[in-house]
CSV table of C-alpha atoms in Angstrom, one decimal:
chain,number,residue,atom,x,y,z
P,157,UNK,CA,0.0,0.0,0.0
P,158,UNK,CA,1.4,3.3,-0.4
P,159,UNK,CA,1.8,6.2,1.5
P,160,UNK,CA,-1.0,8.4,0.6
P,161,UNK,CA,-3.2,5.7,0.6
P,162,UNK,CA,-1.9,4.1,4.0
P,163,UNK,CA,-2.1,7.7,5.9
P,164,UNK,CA,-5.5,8.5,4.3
P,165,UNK,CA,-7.2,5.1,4.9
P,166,UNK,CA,-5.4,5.0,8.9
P,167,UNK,CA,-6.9,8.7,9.4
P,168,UNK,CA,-10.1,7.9,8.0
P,169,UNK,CA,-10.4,4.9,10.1
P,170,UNK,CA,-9.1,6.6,13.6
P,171,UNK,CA,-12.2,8.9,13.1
P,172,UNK,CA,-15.0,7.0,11.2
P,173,UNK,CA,-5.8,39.4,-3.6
P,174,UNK,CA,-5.8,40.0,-1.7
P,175,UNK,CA,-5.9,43.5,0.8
P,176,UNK,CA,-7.7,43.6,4.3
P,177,UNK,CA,-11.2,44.7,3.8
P,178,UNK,CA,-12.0,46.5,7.2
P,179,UNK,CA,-15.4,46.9,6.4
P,180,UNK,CA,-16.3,43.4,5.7
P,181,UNK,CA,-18.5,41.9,8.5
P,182,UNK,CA,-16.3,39.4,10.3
P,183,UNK,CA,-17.9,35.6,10.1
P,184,UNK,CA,-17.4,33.1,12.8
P,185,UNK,CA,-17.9,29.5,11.8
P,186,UNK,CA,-20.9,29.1,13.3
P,187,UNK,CA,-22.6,32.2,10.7
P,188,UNK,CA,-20.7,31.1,7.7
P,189,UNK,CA,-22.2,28.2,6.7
P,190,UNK,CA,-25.5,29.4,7.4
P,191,UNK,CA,-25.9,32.5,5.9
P,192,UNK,CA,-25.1,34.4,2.9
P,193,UNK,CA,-21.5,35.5,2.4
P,194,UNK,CA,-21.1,38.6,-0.1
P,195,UNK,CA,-17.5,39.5,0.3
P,196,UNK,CA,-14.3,39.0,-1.5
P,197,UNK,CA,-13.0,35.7,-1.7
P,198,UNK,CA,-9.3,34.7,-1.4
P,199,UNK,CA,-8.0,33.2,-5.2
P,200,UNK,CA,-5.7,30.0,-4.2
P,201,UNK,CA,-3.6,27.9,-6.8
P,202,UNK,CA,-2.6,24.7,-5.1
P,203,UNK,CA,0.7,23.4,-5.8
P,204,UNK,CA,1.1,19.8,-5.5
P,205,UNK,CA,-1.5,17.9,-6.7
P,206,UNK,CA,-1.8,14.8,-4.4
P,207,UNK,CA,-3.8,13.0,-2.3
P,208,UNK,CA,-3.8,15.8,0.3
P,209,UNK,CA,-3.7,18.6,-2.3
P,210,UNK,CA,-6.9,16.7,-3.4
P,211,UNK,CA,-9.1,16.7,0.0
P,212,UNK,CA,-7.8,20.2,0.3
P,213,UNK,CA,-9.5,21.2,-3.1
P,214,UNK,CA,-12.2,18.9,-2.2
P,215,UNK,CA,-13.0,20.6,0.9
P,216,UNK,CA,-12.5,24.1,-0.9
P,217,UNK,CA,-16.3,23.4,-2.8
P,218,UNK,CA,-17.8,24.3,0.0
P,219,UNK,CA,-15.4,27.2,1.3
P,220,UNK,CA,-17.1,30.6,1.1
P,221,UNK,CA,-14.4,33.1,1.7
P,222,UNK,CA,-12.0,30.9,-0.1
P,223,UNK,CA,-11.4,29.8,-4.0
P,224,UNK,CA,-9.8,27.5,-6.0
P,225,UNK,CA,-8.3,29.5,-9.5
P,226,UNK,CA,-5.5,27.6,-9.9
P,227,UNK,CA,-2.6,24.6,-10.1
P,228,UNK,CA,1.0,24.2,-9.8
P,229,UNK,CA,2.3,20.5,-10.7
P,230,UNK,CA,5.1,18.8,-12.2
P,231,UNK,CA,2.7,16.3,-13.8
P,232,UNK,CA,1.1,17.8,-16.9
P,233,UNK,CA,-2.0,14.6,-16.7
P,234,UNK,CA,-2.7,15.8,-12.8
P,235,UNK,CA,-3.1,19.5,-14.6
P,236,UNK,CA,-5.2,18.4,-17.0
P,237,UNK,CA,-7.7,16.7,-15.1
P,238,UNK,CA,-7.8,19.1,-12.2
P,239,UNK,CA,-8.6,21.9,-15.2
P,240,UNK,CA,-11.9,19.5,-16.0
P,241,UNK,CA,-13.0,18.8,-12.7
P,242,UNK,CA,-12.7,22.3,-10.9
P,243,UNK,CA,-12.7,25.0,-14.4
P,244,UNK,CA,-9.6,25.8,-13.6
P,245,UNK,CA,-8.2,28.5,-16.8
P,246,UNK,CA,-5.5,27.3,-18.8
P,247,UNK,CA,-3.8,30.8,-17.9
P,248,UNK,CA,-3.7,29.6,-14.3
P,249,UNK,CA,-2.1,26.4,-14.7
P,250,UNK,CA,2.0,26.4,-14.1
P,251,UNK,CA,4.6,23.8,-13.8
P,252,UNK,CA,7.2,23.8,-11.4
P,253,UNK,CA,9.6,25.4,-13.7
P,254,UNK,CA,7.6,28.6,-14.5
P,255,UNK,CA,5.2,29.2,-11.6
P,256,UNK,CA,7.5,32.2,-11.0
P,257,UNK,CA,4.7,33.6,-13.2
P,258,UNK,CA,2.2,33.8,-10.7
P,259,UNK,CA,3.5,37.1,-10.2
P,260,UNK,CA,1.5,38.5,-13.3
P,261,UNK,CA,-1.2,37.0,-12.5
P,262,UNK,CA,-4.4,38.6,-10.8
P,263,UNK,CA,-6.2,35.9,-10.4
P,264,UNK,CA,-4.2,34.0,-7.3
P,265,UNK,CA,-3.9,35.8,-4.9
P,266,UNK,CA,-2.2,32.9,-2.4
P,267,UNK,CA,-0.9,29.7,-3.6
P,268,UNK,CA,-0.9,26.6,-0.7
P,269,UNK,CA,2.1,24.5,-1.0
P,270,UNK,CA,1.2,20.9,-0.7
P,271,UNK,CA,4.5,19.1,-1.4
P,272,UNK,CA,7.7,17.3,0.5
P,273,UNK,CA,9.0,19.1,3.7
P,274,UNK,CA,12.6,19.9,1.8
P,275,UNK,CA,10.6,21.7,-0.9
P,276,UNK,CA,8.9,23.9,1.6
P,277,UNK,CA,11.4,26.4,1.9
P,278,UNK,CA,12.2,27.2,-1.9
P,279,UNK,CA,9.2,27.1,-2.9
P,280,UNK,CA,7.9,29.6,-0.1
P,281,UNK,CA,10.7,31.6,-1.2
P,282,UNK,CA,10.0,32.0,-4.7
P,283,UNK,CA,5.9,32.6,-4.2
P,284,UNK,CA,6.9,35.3,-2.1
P,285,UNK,CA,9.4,37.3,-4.4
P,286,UNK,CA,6.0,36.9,-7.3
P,287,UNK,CA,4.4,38.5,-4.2
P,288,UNK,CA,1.6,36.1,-3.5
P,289,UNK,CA,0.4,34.8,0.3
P,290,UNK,CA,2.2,31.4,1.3
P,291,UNK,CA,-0.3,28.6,3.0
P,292,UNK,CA,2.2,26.2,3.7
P,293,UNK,CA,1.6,22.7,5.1
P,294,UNK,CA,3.4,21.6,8.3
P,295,UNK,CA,5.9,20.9,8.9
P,296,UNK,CA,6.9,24.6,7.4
P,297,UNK,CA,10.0,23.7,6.4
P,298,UNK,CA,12.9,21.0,7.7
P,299,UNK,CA,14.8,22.9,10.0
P,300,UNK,CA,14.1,25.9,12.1
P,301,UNK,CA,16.8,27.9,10.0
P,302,UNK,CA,14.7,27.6,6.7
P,303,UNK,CA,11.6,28.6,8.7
P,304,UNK,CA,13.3,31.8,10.0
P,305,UNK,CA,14.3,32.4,6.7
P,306,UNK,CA,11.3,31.5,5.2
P,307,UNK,CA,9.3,34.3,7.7
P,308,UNK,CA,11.7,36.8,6.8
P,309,UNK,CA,11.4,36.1,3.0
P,310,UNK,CA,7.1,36.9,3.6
P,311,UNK,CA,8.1,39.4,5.7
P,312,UNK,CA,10.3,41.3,3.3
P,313,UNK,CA,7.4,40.8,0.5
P,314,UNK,CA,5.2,42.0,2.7
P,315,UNK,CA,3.3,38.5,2.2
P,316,UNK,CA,1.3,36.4,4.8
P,317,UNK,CA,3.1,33.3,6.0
P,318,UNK,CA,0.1,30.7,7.0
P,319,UNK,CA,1.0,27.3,8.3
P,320,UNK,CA,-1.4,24.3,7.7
P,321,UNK,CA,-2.1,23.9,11.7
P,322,UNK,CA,-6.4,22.8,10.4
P,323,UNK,CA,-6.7,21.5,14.1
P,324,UNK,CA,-6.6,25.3,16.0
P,325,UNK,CA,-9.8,26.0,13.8
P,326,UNK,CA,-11.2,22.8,15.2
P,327,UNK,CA,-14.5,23.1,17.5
P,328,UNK,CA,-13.5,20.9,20.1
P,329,UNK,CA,-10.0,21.8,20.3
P,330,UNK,CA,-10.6,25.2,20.8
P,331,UNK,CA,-13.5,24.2,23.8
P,332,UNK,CA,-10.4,22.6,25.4
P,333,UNK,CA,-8.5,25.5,25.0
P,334,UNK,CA,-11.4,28.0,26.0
P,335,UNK,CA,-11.9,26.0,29.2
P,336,UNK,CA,-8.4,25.4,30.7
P,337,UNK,CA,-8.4,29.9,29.4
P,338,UNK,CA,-11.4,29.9,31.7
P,339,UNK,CA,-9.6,28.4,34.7
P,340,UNK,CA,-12.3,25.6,34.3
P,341,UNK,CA,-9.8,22.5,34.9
P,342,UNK,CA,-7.7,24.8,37.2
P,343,UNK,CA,-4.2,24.3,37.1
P,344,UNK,CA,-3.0,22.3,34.4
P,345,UNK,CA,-0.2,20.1,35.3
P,346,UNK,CA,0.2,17.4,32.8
P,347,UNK,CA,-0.6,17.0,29.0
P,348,UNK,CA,-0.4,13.2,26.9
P,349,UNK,CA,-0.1,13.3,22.9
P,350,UNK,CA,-0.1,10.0,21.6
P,351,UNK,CA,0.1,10.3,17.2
P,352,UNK,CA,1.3,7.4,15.0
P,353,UNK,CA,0.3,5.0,12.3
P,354,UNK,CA,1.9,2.2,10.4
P,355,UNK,CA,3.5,3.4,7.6
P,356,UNK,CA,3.3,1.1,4.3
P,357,UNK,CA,5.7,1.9,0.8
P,358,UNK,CA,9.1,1.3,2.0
P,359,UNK,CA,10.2,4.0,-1.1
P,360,UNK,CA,8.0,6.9,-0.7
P,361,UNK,CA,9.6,10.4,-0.2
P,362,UNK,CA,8.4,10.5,3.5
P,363,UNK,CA,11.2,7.5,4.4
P,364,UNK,CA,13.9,9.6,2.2
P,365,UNK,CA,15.4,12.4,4.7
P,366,UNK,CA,16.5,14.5,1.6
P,367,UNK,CA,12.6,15.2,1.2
P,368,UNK,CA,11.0,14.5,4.4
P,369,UNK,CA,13.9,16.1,6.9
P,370,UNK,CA,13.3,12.8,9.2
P,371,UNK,CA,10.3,10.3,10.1
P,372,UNK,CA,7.7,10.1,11.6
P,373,UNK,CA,8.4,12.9,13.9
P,374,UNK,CA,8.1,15.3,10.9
P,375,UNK,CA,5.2,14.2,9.9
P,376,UNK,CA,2.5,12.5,12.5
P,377,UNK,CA,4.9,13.7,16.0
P,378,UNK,CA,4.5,17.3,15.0
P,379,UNK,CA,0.7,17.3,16.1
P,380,UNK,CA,2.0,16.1,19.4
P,381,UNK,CA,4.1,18.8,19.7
P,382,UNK,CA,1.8,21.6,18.9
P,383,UNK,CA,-1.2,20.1,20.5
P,384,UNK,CA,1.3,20.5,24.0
P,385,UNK,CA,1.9,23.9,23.4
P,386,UNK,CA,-2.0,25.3,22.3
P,387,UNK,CA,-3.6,23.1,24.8
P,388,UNK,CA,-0.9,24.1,27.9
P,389,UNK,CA,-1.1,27.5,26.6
P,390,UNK,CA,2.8,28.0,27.2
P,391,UNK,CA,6.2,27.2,25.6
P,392,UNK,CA,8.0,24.7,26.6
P,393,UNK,CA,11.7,25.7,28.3
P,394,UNK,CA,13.3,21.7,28.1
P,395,UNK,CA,12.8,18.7,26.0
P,396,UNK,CA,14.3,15.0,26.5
P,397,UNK,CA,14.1,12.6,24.3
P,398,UNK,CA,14.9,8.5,23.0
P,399,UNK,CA,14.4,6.9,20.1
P,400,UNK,CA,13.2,2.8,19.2
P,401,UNK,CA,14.2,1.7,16.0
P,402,UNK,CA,13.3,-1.8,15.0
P,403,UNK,CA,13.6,-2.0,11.5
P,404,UNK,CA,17.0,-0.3,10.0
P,405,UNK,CA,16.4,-1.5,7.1
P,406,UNK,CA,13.4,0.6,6.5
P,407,UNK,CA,13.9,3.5,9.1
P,408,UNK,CA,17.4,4.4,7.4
P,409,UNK,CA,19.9,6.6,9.6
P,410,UNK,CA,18.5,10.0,10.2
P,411,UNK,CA,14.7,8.8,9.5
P,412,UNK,CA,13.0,8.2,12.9
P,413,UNK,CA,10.5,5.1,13.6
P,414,UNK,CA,9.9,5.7,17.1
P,415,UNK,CA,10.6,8.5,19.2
P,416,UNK,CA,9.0,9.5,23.0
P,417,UNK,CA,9.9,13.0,24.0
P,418,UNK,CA,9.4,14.7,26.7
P,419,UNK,CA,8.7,18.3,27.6
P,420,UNK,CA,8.8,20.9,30.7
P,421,UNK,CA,6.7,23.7,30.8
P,422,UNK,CA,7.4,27.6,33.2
P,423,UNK,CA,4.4,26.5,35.7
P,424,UNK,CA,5.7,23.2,36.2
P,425,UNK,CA,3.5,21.5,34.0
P,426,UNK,CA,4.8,18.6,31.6
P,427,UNK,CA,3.9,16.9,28.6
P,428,UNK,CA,4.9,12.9,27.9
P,429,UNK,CA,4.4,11.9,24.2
P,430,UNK,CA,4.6,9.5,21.6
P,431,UNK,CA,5.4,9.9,17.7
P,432,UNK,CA,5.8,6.6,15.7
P,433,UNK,CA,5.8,5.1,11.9
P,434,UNK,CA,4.9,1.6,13.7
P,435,UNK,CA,1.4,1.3,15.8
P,436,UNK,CA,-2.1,1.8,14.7
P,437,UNK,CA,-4.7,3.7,17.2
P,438,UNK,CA,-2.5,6.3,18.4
P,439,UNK,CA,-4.6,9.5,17.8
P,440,UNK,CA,-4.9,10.8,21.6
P,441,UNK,CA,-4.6,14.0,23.3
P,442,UNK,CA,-5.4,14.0,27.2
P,443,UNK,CA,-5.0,17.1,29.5
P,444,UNK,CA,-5.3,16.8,33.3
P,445,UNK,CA,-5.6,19.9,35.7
P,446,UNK,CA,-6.2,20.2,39.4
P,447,UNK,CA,-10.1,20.6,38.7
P,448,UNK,CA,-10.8,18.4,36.1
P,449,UNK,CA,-9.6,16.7,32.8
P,450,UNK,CA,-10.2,17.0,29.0
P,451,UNK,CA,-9.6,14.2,26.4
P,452,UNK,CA,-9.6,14.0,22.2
P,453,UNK,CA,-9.9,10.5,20.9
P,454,UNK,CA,-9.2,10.9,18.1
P,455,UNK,CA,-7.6,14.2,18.5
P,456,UNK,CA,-6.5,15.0,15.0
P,457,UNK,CA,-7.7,13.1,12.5
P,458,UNK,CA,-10.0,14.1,9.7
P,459,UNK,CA,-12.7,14.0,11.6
P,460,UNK,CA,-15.3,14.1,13.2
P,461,UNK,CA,-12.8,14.9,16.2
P,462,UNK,CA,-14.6,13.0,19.5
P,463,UNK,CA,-14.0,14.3,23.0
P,464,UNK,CA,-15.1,14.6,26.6
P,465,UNK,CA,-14.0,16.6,30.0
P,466,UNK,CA,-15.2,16.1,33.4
P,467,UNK,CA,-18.3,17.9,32.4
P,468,UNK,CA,-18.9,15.3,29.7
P,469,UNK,CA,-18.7,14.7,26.2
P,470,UNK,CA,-17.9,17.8,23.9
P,471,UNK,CA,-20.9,18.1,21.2
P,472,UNK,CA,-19.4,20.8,19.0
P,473,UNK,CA,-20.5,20.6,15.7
P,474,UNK,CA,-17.9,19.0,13.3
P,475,UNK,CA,-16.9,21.5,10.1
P,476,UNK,CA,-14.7,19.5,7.7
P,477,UNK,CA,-11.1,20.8,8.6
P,478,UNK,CA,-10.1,22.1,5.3
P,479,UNK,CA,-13.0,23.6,4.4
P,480,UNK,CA,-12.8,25.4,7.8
P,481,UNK,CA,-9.1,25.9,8.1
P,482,UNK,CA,-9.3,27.9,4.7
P,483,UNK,CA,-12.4,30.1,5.6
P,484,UNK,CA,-10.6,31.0,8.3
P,485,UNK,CA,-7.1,31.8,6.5
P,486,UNK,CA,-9.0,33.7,4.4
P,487,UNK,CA,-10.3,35.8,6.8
P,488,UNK,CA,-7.0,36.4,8.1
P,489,UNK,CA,-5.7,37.6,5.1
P,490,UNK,CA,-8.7,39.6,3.9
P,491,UNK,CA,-9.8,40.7,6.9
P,492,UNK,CA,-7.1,40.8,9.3
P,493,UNK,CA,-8.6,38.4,11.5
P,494,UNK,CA,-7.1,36.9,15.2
P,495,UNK,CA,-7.2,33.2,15.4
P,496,UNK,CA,-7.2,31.4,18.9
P,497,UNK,CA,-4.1,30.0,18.4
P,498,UNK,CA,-1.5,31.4,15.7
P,499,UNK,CA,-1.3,30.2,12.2
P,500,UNK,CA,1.3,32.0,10.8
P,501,UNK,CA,4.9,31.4,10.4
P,502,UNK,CA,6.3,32.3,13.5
P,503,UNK,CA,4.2,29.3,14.9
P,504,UNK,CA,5.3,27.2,12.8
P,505,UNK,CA,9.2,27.8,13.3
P,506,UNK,CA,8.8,26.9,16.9
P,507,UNK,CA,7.4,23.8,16.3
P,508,UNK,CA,10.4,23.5,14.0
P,509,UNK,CA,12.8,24.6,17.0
P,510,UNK,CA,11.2,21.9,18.7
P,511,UNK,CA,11.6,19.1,16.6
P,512,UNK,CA,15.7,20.1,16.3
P,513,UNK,CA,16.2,20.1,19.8
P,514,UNK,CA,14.5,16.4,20.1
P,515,UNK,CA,16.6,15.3,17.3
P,516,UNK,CA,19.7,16.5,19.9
P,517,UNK,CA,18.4,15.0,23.1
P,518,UNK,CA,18.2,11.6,20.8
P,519,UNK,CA,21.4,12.1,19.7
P,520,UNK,CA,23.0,13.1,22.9
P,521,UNK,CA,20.9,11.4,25.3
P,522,UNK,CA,21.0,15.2,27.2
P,523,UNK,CA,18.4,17.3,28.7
P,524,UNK,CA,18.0,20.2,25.8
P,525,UNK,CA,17.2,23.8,26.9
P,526,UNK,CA,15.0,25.8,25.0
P,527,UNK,CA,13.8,28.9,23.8
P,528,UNK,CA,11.1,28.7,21.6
């Protein structure tokens, strides 16, 4: 089985241009798919046409502040039959060789970059100088270098950075994070992330370091890690760390199978956690305080997302996560808008800080200081 079809089918079973317009009504998600919405909409190209690039533009059919005008692919056959299915203009299709053109181009207005981690950062580089919006998915980029650079690169085109964090637009998430705001599990102490699957196709790109950056860390661990630091509400100040690697032959030097990690928090509070390429039905965030306790399980899959506290179980209504997570960019590049929890590319470089300082503690077997 192969990778896109092996994290698809274990996610699907774990859960069953753009100015700001200050005088469009800001929509909450609870208002925006149930009435009218008569503003602007953000004009998105996708670039990389796979199987997430897919639910993505699924998901954007039902987006209202969002739109899908465009593609970016290296396979002419993928262009061809995205331009059929979504009427996507032949002057809005681009290959990686010439996408540089975007820049001419008033119909995108942001393009999402869909493709492996080590093609992050030079691709976020180059939308930028054409001076479009980056959405870029996580992890931002393989290091936290590239991710500085990549902020400063936005920054300097005065660009939006977004990072594809879907889960802190997530109902029940941000319940979770609205009652431990709320002092209503008093003082938090200790956190759990559990996230891993089995991964199948020995010879995809996400078991090749020079495109994926690592393992499994870089690609399921990394909820973990940002699920500690939006559902703690702080940064963590140490991290420790070991690795379990069973097969060599398929976890290659430098590509993690199995890591736990461990991390400290200013109040005292810590997080134990769990990011693996080799067990099914890890999908599990769990938050305990001094009053009470919340739980996701599944915590970050496609949803529905299922939960419960010491009140009981959560009933938010579930939005699918794309769909949601690009209403919402929209309306943060439109209209300016505050998430909850951060999006943009300063949140995702200290996720990336994070995941270097594991990699140390595995390789050193040392306590790692941080300052994230």
């Amino acid at each position: 089985m192969t990778i896109k079809n092996s994290r698809r089918n274990f996610l699907q079973k774990i859960t069953v241009s753009a100015l700001a317009l200050p005088l469009l009504p800001s929509y909450t998600p609870e208002n925006l798919y149930t009435e009218p919405y008569q503003g602007s909409a953000l004009r998105v190209a996708i670039m990389g046409l796979g199987s997430y690039g897919t639910r993505v533009a699924e998901a954007m059919q039902s987006s209202k502040m969002a739109k899908l005008t465009g593609v970016i692919s290296g396979t002419p056959s993928k262009i061809k039959e995205w331009q059929g299915k979504y009427k996507i203009a032949e002057k809005n299709c681009y290959n990686y060789e010439n996408f540089d053109q975007i820049k001419n181009n008033p119909d995108i207005d942001a393009v999402y970059i869909i493709t492996p981690n080590a093609l992050h950062h030079p691709q976020t580089l180059r939308v930028a100088k054409a001076g479009k919006h980056v959405i870029c998915e996580k992890p931002m980029a393989i290091n936290a270098q590239q991710g500085k650079e990549m902020v400063d690169a936005c920054k300097k085109a005065n660009v939006h950075l977004l990072v594809g964090y879907r889960m802190h637009f997530e109902p029940k998430t941000l319940e979770i994070i609205r009652m431990r705001k709320e002092g209503e599990l008093g003082k938090v102490l200790f956190f759990q992330g559990l996230s891993g699957f089995t991964i199948g196709d020995p010879s995809q790109w996400r078991l090749n370091k020079q495109l994926s950056g690592g393992g499994a860390m870089m690609d399921i661990g990394i909820y973990s890690i940002n699920g500690a630091r939006y559902m703690l509400g702080e940064e963590p100040i140490w991290v420790t760390a070991q690795e379990t690697k069973t097969d060599r032959a398929k976890f290659k030097e430098g590509v993690d199978e199995t890591i736990q990690f461990q991390l400290g928090f200013p109040s005292g509070a810590m997080a134990s956690c769990l990011s693996t390429y080799t067990m099914n039905n890890l999908d599990r965030f769990f938050l305990n305080g001094y009053k009470g306790f919340a739980e996701l399980q599944p915590a970050t899959g496609y949803g529905p997302i299922l939960g419960r506290t010491h009140k009981g179980e959560l009933t938010q209504p579930h939005i699918t996560h794309q769909t949601l997570q690009m209403d919402e960019m929209a309306a943060i590049i439109l209209q300016g808008k505050k998430p909850v929890v951060p999006v943009d590319g300063a949140e995702g470089v200290k996720d990336l800080s994070i995941i270097d300082a594991i990699y140390q503690a595995v390789k050193t077997g040392k306590k790692i200081d941080l300052k994230v």
